[in-house]
Each structure stands twice: as structure tokens, then as C-alpha cells.
Short mmCIF file of C-alpha atoms in Angstrom, two decimals:
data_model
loop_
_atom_site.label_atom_id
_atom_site.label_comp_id
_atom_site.label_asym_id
_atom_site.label_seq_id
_atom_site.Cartn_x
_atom_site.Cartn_y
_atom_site.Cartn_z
CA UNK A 1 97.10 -42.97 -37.75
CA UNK A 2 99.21 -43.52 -41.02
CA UNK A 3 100.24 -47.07 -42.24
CA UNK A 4 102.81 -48.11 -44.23
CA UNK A 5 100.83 -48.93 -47.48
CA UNK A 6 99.45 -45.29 -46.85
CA UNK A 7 102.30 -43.30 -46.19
CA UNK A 8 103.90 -45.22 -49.56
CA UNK A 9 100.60 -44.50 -51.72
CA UNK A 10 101.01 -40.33 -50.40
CA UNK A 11 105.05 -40.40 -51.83
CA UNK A 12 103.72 -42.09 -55.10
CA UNK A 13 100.66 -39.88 -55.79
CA UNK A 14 100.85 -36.21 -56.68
CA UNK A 15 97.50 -35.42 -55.00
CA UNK A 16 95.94 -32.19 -56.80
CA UNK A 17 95.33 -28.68 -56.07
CA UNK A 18 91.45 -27.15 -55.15
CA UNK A 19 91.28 -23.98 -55.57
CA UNK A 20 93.90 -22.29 -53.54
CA UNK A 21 94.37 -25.30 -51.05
CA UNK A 22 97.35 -28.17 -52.41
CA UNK A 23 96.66 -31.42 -51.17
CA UNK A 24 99.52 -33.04 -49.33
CA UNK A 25 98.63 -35.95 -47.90
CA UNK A 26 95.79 -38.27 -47.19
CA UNK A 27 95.07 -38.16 -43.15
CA UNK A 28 92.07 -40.19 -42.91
CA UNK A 29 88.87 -42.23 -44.94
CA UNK A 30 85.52 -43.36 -44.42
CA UNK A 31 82.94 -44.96 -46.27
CA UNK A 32 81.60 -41.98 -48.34
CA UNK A 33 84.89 -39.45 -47.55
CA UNK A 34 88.89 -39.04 -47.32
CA UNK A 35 90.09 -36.29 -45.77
CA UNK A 36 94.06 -34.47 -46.99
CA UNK A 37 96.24 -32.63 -44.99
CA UNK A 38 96.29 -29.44 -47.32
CA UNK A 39 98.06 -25.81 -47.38
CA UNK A 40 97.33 -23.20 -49.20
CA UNK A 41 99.36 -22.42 -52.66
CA UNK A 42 99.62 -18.64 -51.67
CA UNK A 43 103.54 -18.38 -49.86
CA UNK A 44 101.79 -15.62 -47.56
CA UNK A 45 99.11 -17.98 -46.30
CA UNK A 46 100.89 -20.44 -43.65
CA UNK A 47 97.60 -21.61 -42.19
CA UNK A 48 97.08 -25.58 -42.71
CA UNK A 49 93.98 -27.09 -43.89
CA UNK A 50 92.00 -30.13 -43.41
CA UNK A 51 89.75 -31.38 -46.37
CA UNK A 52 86.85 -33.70 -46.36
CA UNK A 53 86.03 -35.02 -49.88
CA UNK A 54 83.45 -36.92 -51.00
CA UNK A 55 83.36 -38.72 -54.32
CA UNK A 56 79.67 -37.67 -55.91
CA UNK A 57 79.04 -40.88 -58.05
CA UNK A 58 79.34 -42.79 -54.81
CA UNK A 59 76.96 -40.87 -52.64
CA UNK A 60 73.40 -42.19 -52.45
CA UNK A 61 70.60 -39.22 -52.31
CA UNK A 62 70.09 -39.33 -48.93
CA UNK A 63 73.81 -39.16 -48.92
CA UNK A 64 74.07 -36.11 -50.67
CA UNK A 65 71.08 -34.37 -48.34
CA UNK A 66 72.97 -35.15 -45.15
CA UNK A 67 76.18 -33.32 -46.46
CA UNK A 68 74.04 -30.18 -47.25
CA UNK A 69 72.48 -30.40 -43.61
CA UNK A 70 76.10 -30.81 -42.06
CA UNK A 71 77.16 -27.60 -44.15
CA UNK A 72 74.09 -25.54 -42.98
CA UNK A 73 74.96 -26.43 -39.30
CA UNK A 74 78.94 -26.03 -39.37
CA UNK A 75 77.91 -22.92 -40.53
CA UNK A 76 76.37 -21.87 -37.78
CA UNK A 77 78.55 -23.03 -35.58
CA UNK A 78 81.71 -20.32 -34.33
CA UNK A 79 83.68 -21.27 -31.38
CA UNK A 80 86.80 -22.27 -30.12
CA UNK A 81 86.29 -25.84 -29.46
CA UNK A 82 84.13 -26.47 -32.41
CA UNK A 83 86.21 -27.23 -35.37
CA UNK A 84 86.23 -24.32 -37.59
CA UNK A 85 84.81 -24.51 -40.88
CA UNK A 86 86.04 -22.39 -43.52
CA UNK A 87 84.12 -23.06 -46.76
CA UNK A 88 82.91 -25.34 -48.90
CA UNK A 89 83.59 -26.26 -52.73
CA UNK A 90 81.15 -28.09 -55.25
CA UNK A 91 82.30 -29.59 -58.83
CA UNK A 92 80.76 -31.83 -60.95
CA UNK A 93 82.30 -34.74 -59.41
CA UNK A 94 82.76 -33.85 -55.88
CA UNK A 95 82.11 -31.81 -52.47
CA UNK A 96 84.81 -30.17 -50.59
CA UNK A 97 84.13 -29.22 -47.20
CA UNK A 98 87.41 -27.10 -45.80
CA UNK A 99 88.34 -27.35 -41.88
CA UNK A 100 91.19 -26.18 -39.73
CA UNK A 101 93.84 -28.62 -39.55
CA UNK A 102 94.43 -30.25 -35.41
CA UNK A 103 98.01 -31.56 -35.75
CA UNK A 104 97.56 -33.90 -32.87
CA UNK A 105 94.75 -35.70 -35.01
CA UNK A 106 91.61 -37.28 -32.95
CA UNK A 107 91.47 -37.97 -29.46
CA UNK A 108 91.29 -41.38 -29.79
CA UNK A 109 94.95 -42.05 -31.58
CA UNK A 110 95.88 -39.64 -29.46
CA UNK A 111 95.10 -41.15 -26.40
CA UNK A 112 96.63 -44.52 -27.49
CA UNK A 113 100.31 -43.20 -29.20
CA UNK A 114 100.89 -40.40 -26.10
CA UNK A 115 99.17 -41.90 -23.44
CA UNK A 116 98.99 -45.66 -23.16
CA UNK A 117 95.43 -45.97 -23.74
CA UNK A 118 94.22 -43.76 -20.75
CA UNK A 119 94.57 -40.16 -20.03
CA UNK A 120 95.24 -39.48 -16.27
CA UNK A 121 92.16 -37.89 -14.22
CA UNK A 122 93.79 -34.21 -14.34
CA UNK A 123 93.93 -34.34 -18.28
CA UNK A 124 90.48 -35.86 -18.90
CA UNK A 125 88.69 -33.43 -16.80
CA UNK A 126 90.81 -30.67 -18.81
CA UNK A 127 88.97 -32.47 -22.13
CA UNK A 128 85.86 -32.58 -20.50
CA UNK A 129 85.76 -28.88 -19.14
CA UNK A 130 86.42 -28.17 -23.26
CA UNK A 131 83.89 -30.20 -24.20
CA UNK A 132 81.45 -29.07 -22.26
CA UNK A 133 81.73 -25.14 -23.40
CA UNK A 134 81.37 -26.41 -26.90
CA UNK A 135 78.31 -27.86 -25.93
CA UNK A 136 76.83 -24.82 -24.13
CA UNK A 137 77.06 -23.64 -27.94
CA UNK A 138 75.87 -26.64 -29.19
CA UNK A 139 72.80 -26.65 -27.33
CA UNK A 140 72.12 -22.77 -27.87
CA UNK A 141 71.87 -23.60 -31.12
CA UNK A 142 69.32 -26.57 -30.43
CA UNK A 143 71.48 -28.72 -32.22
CA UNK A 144 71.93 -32.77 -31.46
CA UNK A 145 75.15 -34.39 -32.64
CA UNK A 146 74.51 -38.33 -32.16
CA UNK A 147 77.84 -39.46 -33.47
CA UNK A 148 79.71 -38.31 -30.66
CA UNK A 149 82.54 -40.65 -29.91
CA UNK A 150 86.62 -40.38 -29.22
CA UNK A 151 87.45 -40.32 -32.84
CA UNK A 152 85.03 -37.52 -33.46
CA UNK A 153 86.74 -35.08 -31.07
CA UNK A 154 90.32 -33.29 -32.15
CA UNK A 155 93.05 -32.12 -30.45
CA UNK A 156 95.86 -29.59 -31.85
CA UNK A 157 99.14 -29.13 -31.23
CA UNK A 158 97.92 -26.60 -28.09
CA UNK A 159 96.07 -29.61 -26.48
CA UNK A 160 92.51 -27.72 -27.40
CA UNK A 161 89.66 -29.81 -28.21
CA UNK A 162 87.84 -29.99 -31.03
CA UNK A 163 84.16 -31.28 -31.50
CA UNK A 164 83.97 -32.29 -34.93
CA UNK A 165 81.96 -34.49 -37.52
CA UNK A 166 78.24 -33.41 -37.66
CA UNK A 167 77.25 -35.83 -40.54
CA UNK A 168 74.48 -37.13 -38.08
CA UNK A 169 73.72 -33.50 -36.59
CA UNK A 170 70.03 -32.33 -36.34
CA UNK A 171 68.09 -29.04 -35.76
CA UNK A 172 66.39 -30.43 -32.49
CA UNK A 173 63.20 -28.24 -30.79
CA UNK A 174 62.87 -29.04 -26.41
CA UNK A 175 60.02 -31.09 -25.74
CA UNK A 176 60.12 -32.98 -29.35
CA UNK A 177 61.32 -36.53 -29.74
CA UNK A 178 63.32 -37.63 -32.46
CA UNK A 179 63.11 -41.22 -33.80
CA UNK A 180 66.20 -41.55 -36.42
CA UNK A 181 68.40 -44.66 -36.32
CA UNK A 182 72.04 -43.15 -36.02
CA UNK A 183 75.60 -43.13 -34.78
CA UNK A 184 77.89 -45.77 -33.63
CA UNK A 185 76.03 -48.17 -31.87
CA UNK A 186 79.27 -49.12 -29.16
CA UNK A 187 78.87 -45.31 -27.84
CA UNK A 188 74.69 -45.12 -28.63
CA UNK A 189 72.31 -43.97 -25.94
CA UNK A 190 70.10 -47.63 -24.99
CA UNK A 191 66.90 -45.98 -26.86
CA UNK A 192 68.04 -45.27 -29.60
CA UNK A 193 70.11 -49.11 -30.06
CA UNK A 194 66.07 -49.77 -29.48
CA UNK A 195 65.22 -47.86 -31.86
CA UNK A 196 63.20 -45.81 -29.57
CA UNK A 197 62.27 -42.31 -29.36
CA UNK A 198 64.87 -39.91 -27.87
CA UNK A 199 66.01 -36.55 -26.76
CA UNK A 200 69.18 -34.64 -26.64
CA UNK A 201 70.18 -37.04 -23.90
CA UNK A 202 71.53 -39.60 -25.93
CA UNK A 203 74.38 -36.90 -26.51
CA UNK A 204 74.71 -37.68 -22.51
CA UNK A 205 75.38 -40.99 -22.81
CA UNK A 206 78.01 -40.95 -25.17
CA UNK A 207 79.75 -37.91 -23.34
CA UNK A 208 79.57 -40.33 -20.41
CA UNK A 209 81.33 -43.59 -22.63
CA UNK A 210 83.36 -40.95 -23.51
CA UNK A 211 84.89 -39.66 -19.84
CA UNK A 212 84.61 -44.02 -18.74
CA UNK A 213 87.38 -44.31 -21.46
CA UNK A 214 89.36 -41.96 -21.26
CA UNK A 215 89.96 -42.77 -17.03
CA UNK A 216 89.69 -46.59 -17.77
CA UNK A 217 91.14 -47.05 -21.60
CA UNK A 218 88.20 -49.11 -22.55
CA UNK A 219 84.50 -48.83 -22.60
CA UNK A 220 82.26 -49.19 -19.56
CA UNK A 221 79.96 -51.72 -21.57
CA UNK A 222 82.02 -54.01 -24.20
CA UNK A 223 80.23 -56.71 -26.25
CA UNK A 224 82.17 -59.99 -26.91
CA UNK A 225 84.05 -60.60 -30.53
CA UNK A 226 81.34 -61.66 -32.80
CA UNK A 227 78.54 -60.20 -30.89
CA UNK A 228 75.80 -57.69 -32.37
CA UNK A 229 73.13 -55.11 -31.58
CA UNK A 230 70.67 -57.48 -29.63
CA UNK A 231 73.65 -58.45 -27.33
CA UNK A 232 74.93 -55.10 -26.92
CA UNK A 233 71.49 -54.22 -25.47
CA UNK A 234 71.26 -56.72 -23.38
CA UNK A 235 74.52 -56.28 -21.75
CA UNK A 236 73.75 -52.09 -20.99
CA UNK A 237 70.11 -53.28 -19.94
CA UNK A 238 71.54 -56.26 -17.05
CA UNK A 239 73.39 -53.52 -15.70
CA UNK A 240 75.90 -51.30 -13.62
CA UNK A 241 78.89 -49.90 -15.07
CA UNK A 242 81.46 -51.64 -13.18
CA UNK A 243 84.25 -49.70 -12.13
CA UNK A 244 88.60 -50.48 -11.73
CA UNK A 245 90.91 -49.33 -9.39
CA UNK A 246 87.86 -47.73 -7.63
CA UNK A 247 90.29 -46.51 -4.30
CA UNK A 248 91.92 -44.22 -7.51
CA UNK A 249 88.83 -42.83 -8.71
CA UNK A 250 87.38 -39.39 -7.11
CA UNK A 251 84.00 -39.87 -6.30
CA UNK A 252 82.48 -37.29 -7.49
CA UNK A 253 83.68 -38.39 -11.17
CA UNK A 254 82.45 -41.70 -10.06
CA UNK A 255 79.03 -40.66 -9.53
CA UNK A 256 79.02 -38.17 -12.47
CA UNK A 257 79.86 -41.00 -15.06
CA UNK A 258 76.91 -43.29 -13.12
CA UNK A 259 74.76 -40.08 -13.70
CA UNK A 260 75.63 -39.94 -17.35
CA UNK A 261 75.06 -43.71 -18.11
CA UNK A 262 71.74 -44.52 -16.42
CA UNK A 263 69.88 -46.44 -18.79
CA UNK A 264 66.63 -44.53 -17.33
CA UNK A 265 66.30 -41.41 -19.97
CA UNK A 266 64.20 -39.22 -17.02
CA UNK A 267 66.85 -39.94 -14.45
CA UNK A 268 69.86 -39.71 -16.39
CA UNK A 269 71.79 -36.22 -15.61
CA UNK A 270 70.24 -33.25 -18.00
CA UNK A 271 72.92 -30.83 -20.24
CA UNK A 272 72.37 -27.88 -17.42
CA UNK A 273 73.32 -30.51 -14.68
CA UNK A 274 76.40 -31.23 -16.89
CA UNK A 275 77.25 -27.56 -17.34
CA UNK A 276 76.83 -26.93 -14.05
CA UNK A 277 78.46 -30.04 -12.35
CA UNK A 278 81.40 -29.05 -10.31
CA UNK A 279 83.94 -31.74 -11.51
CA UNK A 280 83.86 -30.37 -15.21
CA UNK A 281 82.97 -26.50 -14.67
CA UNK A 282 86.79 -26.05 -13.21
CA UNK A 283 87.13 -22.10 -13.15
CA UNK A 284 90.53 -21.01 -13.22
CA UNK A 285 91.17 -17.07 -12.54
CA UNK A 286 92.89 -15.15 -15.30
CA UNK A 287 95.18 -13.41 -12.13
CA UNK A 288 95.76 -17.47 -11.31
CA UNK A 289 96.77 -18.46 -14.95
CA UNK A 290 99.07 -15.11 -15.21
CA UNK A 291 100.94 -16.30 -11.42
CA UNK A 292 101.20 -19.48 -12.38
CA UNK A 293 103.05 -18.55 -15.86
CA UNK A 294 105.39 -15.77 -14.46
CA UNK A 295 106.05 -18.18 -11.64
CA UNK A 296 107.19 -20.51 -14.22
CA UNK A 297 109.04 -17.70 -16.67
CA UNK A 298 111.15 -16.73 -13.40
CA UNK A 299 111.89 -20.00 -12.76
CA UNK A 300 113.26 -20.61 -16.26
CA UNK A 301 114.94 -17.07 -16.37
CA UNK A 302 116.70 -18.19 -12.77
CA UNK A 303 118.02 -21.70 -13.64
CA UNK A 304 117.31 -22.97 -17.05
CA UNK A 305 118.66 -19.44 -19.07
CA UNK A 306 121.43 -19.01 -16.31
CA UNK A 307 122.45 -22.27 -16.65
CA UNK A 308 122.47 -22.22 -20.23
CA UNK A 309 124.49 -19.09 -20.40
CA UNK A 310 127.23 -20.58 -17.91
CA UNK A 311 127.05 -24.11 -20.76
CA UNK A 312 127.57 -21.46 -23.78
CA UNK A 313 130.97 -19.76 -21.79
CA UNK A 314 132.25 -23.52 -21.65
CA UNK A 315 131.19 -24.15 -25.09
CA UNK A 316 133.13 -21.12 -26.42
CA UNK A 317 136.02 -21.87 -24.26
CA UNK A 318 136.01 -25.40 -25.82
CA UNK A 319 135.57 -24.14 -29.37
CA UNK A 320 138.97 -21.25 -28.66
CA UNK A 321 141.19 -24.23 -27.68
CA UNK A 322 140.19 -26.19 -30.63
CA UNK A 323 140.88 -23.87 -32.53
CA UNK A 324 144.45 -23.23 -31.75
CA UNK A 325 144.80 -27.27 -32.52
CA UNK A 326 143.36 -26.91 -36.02
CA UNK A 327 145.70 -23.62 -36.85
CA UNK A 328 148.28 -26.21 -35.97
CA UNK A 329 147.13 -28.71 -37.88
CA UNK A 330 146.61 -26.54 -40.68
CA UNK A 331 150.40 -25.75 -40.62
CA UNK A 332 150.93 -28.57 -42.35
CA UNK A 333 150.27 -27.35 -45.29
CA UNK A 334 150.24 -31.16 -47.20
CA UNK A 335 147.90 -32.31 -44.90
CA UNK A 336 144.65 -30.65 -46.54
CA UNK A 337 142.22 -33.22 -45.89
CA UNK A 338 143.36 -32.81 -42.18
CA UNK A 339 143.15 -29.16 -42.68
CA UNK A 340 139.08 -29.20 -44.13
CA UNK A 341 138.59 -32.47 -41.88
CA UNK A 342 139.18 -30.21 -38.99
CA UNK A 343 137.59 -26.87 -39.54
CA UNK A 344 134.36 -28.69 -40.82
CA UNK A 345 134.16 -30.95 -37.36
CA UNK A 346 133.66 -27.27 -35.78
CA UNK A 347 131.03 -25.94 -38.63
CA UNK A 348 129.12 -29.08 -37.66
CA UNK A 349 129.05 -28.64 -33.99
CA UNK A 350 127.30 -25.18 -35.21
CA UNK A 351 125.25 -25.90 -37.68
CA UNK A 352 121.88 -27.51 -35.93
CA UNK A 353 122.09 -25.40 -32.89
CA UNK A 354 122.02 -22.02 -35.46
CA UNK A 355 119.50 -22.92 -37.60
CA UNK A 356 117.20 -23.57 -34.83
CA UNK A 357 118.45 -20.61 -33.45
CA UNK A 358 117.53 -18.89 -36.55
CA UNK A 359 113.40 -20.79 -37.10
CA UNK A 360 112.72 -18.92 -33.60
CA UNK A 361 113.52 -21.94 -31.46
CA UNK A 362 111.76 -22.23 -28.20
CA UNK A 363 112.08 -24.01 -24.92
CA UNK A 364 109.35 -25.17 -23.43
CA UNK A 365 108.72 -25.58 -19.56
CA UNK A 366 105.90 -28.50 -18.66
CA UNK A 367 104.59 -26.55 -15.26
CA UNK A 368 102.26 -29.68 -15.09
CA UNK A 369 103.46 -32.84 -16.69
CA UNK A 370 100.35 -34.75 -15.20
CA UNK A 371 98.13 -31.90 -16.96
CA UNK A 372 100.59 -30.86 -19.79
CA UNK A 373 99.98 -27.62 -18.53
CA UNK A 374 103.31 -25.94 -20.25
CA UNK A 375 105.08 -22.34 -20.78
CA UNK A 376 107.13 -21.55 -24.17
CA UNK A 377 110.03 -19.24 -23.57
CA UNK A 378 112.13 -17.84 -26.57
CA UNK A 379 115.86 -17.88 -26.21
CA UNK A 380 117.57 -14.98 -25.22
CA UNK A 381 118.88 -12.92 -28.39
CA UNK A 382 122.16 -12.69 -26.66
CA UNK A 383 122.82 -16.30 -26.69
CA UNK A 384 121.71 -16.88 -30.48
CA UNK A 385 124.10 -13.89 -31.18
CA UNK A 386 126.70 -15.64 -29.58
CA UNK A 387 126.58 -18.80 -31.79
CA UNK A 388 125.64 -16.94 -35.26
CA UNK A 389 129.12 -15.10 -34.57
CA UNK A 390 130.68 -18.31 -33.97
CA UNK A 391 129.58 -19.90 -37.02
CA UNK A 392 129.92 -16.87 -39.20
CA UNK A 393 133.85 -16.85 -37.85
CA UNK A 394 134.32 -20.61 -38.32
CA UNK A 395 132.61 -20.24 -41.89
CA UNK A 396 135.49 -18.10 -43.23
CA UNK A 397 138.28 -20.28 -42.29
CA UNK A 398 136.05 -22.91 -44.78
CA UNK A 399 136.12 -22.17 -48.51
CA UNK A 400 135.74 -26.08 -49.75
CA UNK A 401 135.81 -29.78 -48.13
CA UNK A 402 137.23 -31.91 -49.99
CA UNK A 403 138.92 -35.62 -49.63
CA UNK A 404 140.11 -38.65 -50.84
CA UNK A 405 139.15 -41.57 -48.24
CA UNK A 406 142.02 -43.67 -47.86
CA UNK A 407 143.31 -45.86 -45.28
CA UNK A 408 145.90 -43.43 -44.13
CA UNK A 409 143.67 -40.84 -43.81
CA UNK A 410 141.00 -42.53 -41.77
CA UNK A 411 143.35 -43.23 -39.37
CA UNK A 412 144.62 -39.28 -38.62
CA UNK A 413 143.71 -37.83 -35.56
CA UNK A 414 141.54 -35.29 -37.67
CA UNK A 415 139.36 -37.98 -39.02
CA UNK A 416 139.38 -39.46 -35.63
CA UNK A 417 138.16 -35.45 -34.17
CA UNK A 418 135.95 -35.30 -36.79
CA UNK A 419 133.95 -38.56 -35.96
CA UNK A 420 133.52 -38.04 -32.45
CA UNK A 421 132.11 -34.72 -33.44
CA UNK A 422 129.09 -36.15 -35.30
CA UNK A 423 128.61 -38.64 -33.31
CA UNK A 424 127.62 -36.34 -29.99
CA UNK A 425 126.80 -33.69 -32.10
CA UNK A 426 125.79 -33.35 -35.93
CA UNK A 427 122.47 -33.77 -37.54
CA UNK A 428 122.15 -36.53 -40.03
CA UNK A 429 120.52 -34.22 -42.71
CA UNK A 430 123.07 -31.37 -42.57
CA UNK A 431 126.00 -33.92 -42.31
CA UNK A 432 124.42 -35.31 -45.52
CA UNK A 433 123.97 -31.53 -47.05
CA UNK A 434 127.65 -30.33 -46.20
CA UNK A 435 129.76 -33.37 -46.20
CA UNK A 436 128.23 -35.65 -49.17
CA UNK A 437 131.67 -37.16 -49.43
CA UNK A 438 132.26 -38.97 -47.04
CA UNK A 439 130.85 -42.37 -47.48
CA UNK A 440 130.76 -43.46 -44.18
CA UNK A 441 128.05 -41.07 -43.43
CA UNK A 442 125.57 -42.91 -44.76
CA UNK A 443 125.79 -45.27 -41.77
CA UNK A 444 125.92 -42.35 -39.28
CA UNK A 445 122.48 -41.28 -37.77
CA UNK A 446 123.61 -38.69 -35.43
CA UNK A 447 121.27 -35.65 -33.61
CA UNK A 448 122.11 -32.51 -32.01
CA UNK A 449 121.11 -31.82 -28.76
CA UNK A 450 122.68 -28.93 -26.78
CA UNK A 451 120.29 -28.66 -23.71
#
């Protein structure tokens, strides 16, 4: 999540160009690495970027090893909730490693700015279920990830999940322990905080902190302010993971997290047990999915188009009669700032709801608002017709705006029009584009909303 001081720093610097990608924007840091929001400079290539960088100078050797074994697994790893990793970039001074961009950012800011803290049951096990086929890859590959934590997962603007950041990823044989001390230590399996030797069930563990924070918002075992490793183990080793609201919980996710978290390595639930567990491997028919989404595309054909096409008839009706009040007005042939006042008030009503109309807008229909389960829906061509006539008509009767702001003139009933006409329905920026004149604007913060 941006701050201030960051957001300032990104208007200030002119961040520069790799290759083909332009750096917009600074999204995130760590120790050894920042990582830009980035686009391509080529005006055919729309795709956003995500790049990690990592300053050379600063890297220690063993630094600089671990960034060569991350790029030698993300290259091996191809699926659709695995980040995807396009290519890497080497200069003298620093290492470029290129990802898809998740607009929705980690799940762990996520979680907190959309949710409160907690996801509901529904939309956890939907994370889960995604987690756990990137996993079936992860373990065909024999791969261990040990840095798996809330931050480390991604979510884009589709709500799919991302597993992401193998810095600490290893090449990992069955039957061979490994004895490296790494990760976070407040979602690290117990033997490894012991600096123990381990298995690929330490990625178990902190799948299982994991699913206890996103039901409860907080973590099933949480050390006091102040407190280190020693007291972090002893508070996982004295015992059971306590859970709230425990009339809420399904049982079966109840046990399942207890199953995940037992401090016992040989009793704690194995990956196939995880695959296979019924809570997470939800199977959901393709001839379900397709009912479910023309069930909710004839719902929004029935009521929401067919109500918007009976709001568009009003709206036209509303913009006829005002127009046979602005031809009088416009009679007056002294009264031009009456006469520009007038005929811009109905250009504005226009202008947001056409150039939506125009980028393709969409409405979408949340089938599932506990799931965000949702179905896009393009509006029908005949209503964006409508209003692109509309505004082309209105257009012509406007060949300049122009005023002088005195007293007298505020005061006219076509000032007066005008005003209540940005107020319920122009759009700060276009008002600001099309009617630079008027001073009082500057005050007004006004958005268009026709639905």
C-alpha cells in the first residue's frame, strides 16, 4: 500500500525506461529489491508489468546466488496461479526480473482495505482451492517455497491468486531433509524456528497460518510486542490453536486448520491429504458455471437493461423539453452568456455517460457478493447510440462558451440551470476541460452517475 511520502517521491521522480518496459511507479521495497509498476513503451503492447530490481553493489554473494536460483525455478514454473515470469535483464549495476502485474496487489493489503481484516469463509476457501492447484504444480516440480505468507500471494483485478516470491525456493528430493534457516519466522513451521531438520511440510504449516487468518484476521499463534524467536517457540510448543466464534466455524475447516498446524511433523496433514481434502478440492461443473452465468445474463437482460431502456426514454423526454426552454432563452439574442450557459448545462449532462459509453463501459452483476462471484455485461449498442446522437445534436448548437462572471449573471435562471446540472451530474475533470472559466468550478467536485 502507497504512502504519502511515496506517492509524492513517484510525481517528483522520472523513473527510467529498461528495455522496452517504462517504469511508472514504485509499488513496493524490501531489503535487497523495489519493485515498479511498468508498461511497455510499444503503443501496441497494453499488457502491464511488474519489476523486481535489485541494486548489485548492495547484494552480498550469497545474495546474488539466491536470485539466480529464484530465476532457474520461476522458469520452470507455468501456470495460472503462479505468477508469470516473463524474463529477466542483467546490467552492470543491476538485475531485472519481469512479472505480470496483479492490480489488486498482495493478499494481505488486500484483505485489510476490501475486507476489514478477514475474508468471509466462502471467499477464503475460493483462495485456498487456488492455492492449492498451484501447489499440485509446485510439488510436481519438487520444489519447496518456505516464505509462504499473505504478502507473498497476489490477487488481480479477476480475484485469481497468485503464488509469488521464490527468493527462499529450493529443488527438494522425497525422503531428503533439508536443514536451511529461512522465511518469516511469525508464519515458520516449529522445526525449522528450531532450527531443525525439515520436509516439504513446513510449506503446511504456513498454508495453515495462512487459512487461520484469513477466517480470524489475525494469526493463530501471536507473540507479545517485544518478544523474539525463543518466545515464539514456546508459545506454538504449550499449545492448541485456540479458536473464535467457534458456533461460526464449519467443522470440517476447523479440523483441517488443526491438521495443518500440529506441531508433530509425522502427524501433521501431508500435500496429497491437502489436495485431496474435501473443504478445498470444491469442483464446480463447467454446465454449473455456464447456468449460473446465463441465469444471471437473463436476469440482467430482464430488469437491469429493461429498466435502463425505460430511464433513457425519460432521459430523452427530459432533454426535448429542455430544449425548447433554451431555444427560448436563446431568443434573447443579448443574453449570450445565458445562451452558452444553457446549451453547455446539456453537453455536460452528456459528456461522462458518452465517453464511458465510448471506453466499452460495462456493468457488472455480483451473482455472489459473499463470494464476489460476478458477471460483466456490455451495454446494449442501441442505448450508446442513443446518447452519441444526443450529444452529437447538442454539440452543434455549441460553437464557443464564453462569459464574464458578474453578479447579474450569477443570479439568471441559466446560471442557476446550469449549477444544478453539475451538481447531480458533471464530472469534475470534464467540467474542468470544457468550462475552464468559470471560477467557481474549482470548488465543485461533482460525479456522474446514471445507473
Amino acid at each position: 500500500m502507497e504512502t504519502h511520502q511515496q506517492q509524492k517521491r513517484d510525481q517528483q521522480i522520472h523513473y527510467k525506461q529498461i528495455g522496452q518496459y517504462q517504469l511508472i511507479k514504485e509499488i513496493g521495497n524490501g531489503q535487497f529489491a523495489r519493485v515498479y509498476y511498468t508498461r511497455s513503451v510499444d503503443p501496441e503492447n497494453t499488457q502491464e508489468y511488474a519489476i523486481k530490481t535489485f541494486q548489485i553493489n548492495r547484494l552480498k554473494p550469497e545474495n546474488q546466488d539466491q536470485i539466480d536460483k529464484e530465476i532457474n525455478i520461476l522458469l520452470k514454473l507455468n501456470h495460472p496461479n503462479i505468477i508469470k515470469f516473463y524474463e529477466y535483464k542483467k546490467t552492470q549495476n543491476n538485475v531485472y526480473l519481469i512479472f505480470e502485474y496483479c492490480e489488486l496487489g498482495d493478499l494481505e493489503n488486500y484483505m485489510k482495505k476490501y475486507h476489514d481484516g478477514r475474508f468471509p469463509i466462502s471467499f477464503a476457501q475460493k483462495v485456498m482451492n487456488q492455492i492449492s492447484k498451484a501447489f499440485k504444480e509446485v510439488r510436481r516440480l519438487k520444489i519447496v517455497h518456505r516464505d509462504l505468507k499473505l504478502a507473498n500471494i497476489l490477487i488481480n483485478k479477476d480475484l485469481i491468486v497468485k503464488l509469488s516470491d521464490f527468493g527462499f525456493a529450493k529443488h527438494f528430493e522425497e525422503n531428503i531433509l533439508l536443514q536451511s534457516y529461512c522465511g518469516t519466522p511469525i508464519t515458520m513451521a516449529p522445526e525449522i524456528l528450531k532450527r531443525q531438520q525439515y520436509n516439504e511440510k513446513c510449506d503446511i504449516w504456513s498454508l495453515g497460518v495462512i487459512l487461520y487468518q484469513m477466517i480470524f484476521g489475525k494469526l493463530p499463534f501471536q507473540p507479545p510486542k517485544g518478544a523474539n524467536i525463543i518466545d515464539l517457540i514456546n508459545i506454538i510448543d504449550k499449545g492448541k490453536v485456540q479458536f473464535d466464534n467457534l458456533a461460526l466455524i464449519p467443522q470440517d475447516v476447523i479440523e483441517l486448520i488443526e491438521k495443518m498446524l500440529d506441531v508433530n511433523v509425522q502427524k501433521r496433514m501431508s500435500f496429497q491429504e491437502f489436495f485431496e481434502y474435501p473443504w478445498i478440492n470444491v469442483k464446480e461443473s463447467v454446465e454449473e458455471i455456464k447456468t449460473k452465468q446465463n441465469k444471471a445474463l437473463r436476469f440482467v437482460q430482464k430488469y437491469i437493461f429493461q429498466s435502463l431502456r425505460e430511464d433513457i426514454t425519460k432521459f430523452k423526454k427530459f432533454l426535448n423539453e429542455t430544449k425548447v426552454i433554451i431555444q427560448n432563452i436563446t431568443n434573447d439574442q443579448d443574453n449570450s452568456f445565458a445562451k452558452n450557459c444553457a446549451w453547455a448545462s446539456l453537453l455536460i449532462l452528456l459528456l461522462k455517460t458518452v465517453k464511458n459509453m465510448q471506453n466499452g463501459l460495462e456493468l457488472v452483476l455480483f451473482t455472489n457478493e459473499e463470494t464476489y462471484e460476478y458477471i460483466k455485461a456490455p451495454f446494449p449498442k442501441e442505448i450508446q447510440d442513443s446518447l452519441k446522437e444526443e450529444c452529437k445534436e447538442i454539440g452543434k448548437n455549441i460553437e464557443k462558451i464564453e462569459c464574464d462572471n458578474t453578479e447579474l449573471q450569477k443570479n439568471s435562471d441559466a446560471y442557476n440551470m446550469l449549477f444544478i446540472c453539475l451538481l447531480h451530474y458533471a464530472d469534475f475533470q470534464l467540467i474542468n476541460e470544457y468550462l475552464k472559466g468559470f471560477d467557481f468550478l474549482s470548488k465543485t467536485r461533482c460525479i456522474f452517475k446514471y445507473i
